[in-house]
XYZ file of C-alpha atoms in Angstrom:
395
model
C -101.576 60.272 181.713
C -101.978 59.891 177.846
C -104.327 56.228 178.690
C -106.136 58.667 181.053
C -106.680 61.444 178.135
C -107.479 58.700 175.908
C -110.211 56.788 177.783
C -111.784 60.113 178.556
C -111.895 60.668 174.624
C -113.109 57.580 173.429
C -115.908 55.635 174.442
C -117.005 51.374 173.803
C -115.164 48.506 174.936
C -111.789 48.048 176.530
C -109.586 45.068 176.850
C -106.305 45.325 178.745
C -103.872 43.261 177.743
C -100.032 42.808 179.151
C -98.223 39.887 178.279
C -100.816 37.866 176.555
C -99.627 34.520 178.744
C -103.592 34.518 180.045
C -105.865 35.646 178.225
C -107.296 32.528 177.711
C -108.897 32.790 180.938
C -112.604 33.843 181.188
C -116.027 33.801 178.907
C -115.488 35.144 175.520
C -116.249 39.288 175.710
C -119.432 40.552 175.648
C -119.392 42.501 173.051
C -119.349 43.108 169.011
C -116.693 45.682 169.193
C -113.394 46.552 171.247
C -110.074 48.264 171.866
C -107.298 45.792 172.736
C -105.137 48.136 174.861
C -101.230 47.196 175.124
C -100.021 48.170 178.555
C -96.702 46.534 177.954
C -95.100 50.525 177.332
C -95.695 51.051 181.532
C -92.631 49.867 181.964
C -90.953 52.013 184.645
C -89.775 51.374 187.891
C -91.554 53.896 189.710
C -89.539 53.858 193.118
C -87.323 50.538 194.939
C -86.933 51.416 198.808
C -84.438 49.229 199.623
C -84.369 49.554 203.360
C -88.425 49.683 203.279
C -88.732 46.644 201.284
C -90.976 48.062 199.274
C -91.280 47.924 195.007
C -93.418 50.593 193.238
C -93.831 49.443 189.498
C -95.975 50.437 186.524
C -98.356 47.890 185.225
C -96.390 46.656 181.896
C -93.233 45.711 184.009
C -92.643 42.300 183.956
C -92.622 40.076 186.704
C -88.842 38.854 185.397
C -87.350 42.080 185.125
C -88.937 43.157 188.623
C -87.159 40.086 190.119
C -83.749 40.930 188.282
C -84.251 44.713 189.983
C -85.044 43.306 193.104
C -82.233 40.518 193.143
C -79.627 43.049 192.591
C -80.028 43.940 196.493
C -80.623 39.972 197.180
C -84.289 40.528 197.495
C -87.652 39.211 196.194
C -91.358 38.378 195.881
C -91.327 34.832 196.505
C -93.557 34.820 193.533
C -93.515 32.486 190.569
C -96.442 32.005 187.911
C -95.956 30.317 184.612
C -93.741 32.718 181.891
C -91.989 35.421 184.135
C -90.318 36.885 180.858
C -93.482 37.689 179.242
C -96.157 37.860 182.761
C -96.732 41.549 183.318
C -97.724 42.813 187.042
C -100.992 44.172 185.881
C -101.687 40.711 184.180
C -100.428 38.320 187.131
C -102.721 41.384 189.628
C -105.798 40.865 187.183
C -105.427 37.188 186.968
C -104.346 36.400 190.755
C -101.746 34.178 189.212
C -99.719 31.952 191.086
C -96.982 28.683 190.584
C -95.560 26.032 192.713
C -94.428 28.269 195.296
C -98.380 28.518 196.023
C -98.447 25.934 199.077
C -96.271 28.606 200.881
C -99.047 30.650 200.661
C -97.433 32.997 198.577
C -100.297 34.786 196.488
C -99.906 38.162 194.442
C -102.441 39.680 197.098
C -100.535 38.755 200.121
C -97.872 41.299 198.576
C -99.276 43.724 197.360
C -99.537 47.332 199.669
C -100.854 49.448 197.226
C -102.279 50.021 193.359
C -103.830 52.709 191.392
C -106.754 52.079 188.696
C -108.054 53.812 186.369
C -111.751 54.383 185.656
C -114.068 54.248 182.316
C -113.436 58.062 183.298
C -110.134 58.358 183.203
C -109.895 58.996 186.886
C -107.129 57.213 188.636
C -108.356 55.854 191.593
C -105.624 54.486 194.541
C -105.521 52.411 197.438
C -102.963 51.225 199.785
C -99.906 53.056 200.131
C -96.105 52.687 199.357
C -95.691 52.094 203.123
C -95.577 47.602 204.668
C -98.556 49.532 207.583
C -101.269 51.388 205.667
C -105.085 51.147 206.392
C -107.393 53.680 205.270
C -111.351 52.624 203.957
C -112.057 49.572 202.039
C -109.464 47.381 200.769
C -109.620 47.981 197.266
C -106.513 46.144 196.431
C -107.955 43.448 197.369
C -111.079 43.666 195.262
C -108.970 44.333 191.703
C -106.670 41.205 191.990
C -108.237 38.112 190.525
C -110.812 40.514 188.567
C -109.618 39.768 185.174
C -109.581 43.187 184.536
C -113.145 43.825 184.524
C -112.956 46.750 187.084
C -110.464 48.790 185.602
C -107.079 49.076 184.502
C -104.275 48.297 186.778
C -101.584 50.917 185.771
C -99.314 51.020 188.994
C -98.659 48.515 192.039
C -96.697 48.700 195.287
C -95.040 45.671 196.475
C -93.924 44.301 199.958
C -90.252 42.496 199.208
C -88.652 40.440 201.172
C -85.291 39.634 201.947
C -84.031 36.375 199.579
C -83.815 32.994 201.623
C -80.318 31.497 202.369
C -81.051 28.394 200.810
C -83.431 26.121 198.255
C -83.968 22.796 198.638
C -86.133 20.458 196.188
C -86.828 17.071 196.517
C -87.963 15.391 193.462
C -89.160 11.220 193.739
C -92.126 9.299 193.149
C -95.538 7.984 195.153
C -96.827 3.942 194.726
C -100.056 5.380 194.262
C -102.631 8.574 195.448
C -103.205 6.673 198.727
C -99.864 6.993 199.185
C -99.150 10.701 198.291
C -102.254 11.063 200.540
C -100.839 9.695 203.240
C -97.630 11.805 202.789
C -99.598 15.094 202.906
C -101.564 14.275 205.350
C -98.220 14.163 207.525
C -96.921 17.151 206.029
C -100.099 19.224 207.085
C -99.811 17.908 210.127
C -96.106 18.751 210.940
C -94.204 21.888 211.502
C -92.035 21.500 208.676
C -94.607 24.022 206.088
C -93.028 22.814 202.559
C -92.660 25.757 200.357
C -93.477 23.805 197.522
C -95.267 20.483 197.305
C -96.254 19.418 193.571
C -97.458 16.106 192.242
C -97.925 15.074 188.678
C -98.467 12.681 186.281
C -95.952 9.818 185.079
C -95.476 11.640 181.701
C -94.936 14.752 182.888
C -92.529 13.644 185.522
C -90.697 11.843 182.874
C -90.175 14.870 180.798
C -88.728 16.541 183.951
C -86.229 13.957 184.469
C -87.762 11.731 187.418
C -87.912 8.560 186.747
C -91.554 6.868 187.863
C -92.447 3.386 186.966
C -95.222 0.851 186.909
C -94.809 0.278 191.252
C -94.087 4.257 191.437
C -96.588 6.211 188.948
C -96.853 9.178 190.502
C -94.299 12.005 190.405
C -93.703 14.277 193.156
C -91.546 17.488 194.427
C -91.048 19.075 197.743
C -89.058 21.774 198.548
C -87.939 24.224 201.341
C -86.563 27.433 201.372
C -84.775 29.376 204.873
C -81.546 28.917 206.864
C -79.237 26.592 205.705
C -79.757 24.780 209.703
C -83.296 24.773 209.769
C -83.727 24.003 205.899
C -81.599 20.821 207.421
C -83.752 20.162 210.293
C -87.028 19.635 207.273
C -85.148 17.498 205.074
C -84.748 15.130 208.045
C -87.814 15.069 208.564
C -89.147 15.171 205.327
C -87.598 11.722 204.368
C -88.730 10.097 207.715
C -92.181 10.819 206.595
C -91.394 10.198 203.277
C -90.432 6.499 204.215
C -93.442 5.809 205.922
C -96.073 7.027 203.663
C -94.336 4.777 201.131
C -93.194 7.492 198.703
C -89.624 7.312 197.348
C -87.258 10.466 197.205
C -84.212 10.364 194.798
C -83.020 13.232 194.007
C -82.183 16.679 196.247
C -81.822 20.138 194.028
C -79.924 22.964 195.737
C -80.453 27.193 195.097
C -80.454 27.454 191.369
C -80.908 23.907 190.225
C -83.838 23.803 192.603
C -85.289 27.065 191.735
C -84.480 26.211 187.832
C -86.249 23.008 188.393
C -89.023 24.521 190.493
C -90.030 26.856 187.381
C -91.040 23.760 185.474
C -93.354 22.259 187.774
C -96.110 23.445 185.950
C -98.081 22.351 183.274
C -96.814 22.326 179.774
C -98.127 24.742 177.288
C -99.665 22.168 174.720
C -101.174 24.214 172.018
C -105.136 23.643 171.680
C -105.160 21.526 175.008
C -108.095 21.781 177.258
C -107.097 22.842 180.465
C -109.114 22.507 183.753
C -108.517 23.700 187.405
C -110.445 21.992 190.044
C -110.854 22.855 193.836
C -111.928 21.240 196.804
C -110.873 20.287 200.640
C -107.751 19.101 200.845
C -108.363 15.741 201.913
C -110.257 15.325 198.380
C -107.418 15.857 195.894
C -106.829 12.477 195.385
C -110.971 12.029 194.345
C -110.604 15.257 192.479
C -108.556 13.492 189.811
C -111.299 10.979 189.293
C -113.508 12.558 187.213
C -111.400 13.909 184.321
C -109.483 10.370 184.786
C -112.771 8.293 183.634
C -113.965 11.000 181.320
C -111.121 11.101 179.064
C -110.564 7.174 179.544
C -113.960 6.952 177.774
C -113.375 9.456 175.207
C -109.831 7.890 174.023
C -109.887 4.207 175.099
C -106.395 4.800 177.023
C -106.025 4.648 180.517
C -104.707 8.365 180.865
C -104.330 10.471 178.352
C -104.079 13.680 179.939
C -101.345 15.631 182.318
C -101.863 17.308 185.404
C -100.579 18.880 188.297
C -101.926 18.484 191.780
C -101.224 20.479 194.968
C -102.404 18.404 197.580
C -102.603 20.081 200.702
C -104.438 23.080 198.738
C -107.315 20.427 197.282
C -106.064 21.957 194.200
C -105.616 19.934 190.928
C -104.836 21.464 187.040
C -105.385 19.032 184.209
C -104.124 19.164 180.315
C -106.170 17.063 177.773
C -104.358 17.240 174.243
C -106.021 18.885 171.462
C -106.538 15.813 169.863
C -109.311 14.712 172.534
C -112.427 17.353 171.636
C -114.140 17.578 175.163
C -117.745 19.459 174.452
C -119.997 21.235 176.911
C -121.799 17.532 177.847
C -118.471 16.067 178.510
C -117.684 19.461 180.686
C -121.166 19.751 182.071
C -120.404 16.053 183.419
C -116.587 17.013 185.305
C -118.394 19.957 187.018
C -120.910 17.365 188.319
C -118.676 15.247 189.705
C -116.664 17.412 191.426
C -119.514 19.887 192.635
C -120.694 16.283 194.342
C -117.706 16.767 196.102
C -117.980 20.164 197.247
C -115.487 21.641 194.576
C -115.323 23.852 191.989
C -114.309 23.674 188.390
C -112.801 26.321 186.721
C -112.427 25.728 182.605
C -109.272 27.773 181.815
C -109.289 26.622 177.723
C -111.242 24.756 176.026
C -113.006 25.118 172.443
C -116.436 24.550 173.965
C -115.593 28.135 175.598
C -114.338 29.751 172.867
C -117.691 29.244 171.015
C -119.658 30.270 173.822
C -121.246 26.723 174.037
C -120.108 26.214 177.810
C -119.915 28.911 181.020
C -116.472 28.613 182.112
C -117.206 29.852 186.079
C -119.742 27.869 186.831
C -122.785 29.280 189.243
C -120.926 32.504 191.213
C -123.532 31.621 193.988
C -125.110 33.474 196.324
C -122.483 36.654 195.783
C -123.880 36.958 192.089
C -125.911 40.293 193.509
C -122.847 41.556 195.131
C -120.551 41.345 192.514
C -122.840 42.871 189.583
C -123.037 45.336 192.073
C -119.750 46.178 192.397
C -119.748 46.086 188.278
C -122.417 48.646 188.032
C -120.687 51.047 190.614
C -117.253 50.719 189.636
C -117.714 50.199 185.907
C -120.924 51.174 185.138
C -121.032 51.623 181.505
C -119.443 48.432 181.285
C -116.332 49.177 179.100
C -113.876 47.015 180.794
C -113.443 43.405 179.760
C -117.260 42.827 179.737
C -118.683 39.620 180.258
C -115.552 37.803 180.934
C -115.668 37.370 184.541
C -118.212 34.822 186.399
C -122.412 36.129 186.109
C -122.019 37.649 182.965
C -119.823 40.692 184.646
């Protein structure tokens, strides 16, 4: 009520801000002058209905201390973005955020049943419900998540929970080479056995984690499974048959906490002033995703591979870390996005200096929904005081 009062008092620009862990993200705002607006104070727990399985919490509530409520009746959203303690639900709503758990298809949207917004007005506006069945107009939720904040502020959200798995499982080896890895998703996709999590990464990276890769075994990998104990049994099997044949070697098996400890750090590493990257593409072109930013920063350092990434490989889905030391500029940018557009991808620049200074367009084209969405700007927001210019087109 008093953010309401006070947005209907004041007018210019508005930034939301929760836990600060992304605001990186986006185009620098448009604009000379605005109000940073700490959310972190909606802290409540609106309403847990334990036999519903459903979680109503304001929009500073973080996603740790929503997990610690929910875990206290051995429940949860199988939900696990970078920095729980700090990640706020408006903030992992507004940035669509998402960790290793994502090959499970587990998404913040997939989750959530219901949210209210507030308008430039001060008007709260709400969709969904705090019922698992609710349809009623447009799916509004929908429309908010992933929108960087740019359509209003996210003060409440209803959650679907569900009931915690009997077991965790994590497999943690390494692959001979991307051909190989390839091979190994390739079976995986084509299998029953729907690995919860399934995470490569780079030698160094592994390294710090505690697998071991070498020279005959660069690559580092992780694949997990959560269920019944039985049928959690019945993938593992599995799991190493294919394992065997794609030539990919698995050496060490993580159970419930050490896996789900473990799991939490299989993403990439803050490094202070790195450039960070997210590419997209089919599936069957992560391995060629990696090429690019491979050659690129080859050239720029005269090492082999400088950087660290991440790769989800039966998403197409690949997040690279240059170090701060290696100054990437819009060329060197304009060229990655090249190269993997060839491909039929997308690059997304999460960080990077050359965005910071406005010299390079993080998004990319938005395509042919670049009308839509400024529509959707203009009704929703249309003197344009949240976030503006942050989002893809300018919005």
């Amino acid at each position: 009520a008093e953010l309401a009062e006070w947005l209907r008092a004041t007018t210019g620009a508005v930034a939301p801000v929760g836990g600060g862990t992304r605001l990186h993200l986006g185009a620098p705002l448009a604009a000379e002058s605005y109000t940073a607006v700490d959310l972190t104070g909606l802290s409540r727990i609106v309403d847990h209905a334990v036999d519903d399985l459903t979680i109503t919490v304001e929009a500073g509530v973080t996603l740790a201390a929503l997990q610690e409520r929910l875990a206290a009746h051995q429940q949860w959203i199988p939900l696990d973005p970078p920095r729980p303690e700090c990640a706020t639900v408006g903030g992992l709503l507004a940035t669509a955020a998402w960790g290793p758990l994502r090959p499970w298809g587990e998404t913040p949207r997939r989750h959530l049943i219901g949210l209210t917004v507030l308008d430039g007005a001060g008007v709260a506006r709400r969709a969904g419900g705090r019922v698992v069945k609710n349809v009623a107009g447009y799916d509004m939720m929908k429309l908010h998540t992933g929108a960087l904040g740019t359509l209003g502020i996210i003060v409440e959200a209803t959650f679907r929970v569900h009931p915690r798995p009997e077991q965790e499982v994590l497999h943690l080896g390494c692959a001979s080479s991307l051909d190989a890895l390839m091979d190994l998703a390739t079976r995986l996709t084509r299998s029953d056995l729907e690995p919860a999590v399934f995470v490569a990464m780079d030698s160094r990276h592994a390294a710090e984690l505690g697998v071991t890769p070498n020279r005959f075994m660069p690559l580092g990998i992780a694949v997990g499974f959560l269920g019944f104990r039985e049928d959690v049994a019945w993938r593992e099997e599995q799991l190493f048959e294919m394992a065997t044949e794609a030539g990919v070697k698995l050496e060490h098996r993580l159970v419930d906490a050490d896996a789900a400890g473990f799991r939490a750090r299989l993403v990439l590493p803050p490094l202070p002033g790195a450039t960070k990257l997210r590419a997209a593409a089919l599936p069957t072109q992560s391995a060629a995703l990696l090429q690019p930013t491979l050659v690129l920063a080859a050239e720029l350092t005269g090492t082999q591979s400088p950087e660290m990434f991440v790769m989800y490989p039966s998403l197409g889905q690949l997040r690279v870390a240059i170090p701060a030391d290696v100054t990437l500029t819009g060329a060197h940018l304009t060229q990655v996005r090249a190269a993997v557009e060839r491909m039929g991808g997308h690059l997304l620049v999460e960080r990077s200096p050359a965005v910071s200074t406005g010299e390079f367009d993080p998004w990319g084209s938005p395509g042919d929904g670049a009308p839509l969405m400024a529509g959707l700007k203009t009704a929703l927001d249309p003197a344009r005081r949240f976030n503006p210019g942050r989002f893809a087109g300018g919005i």
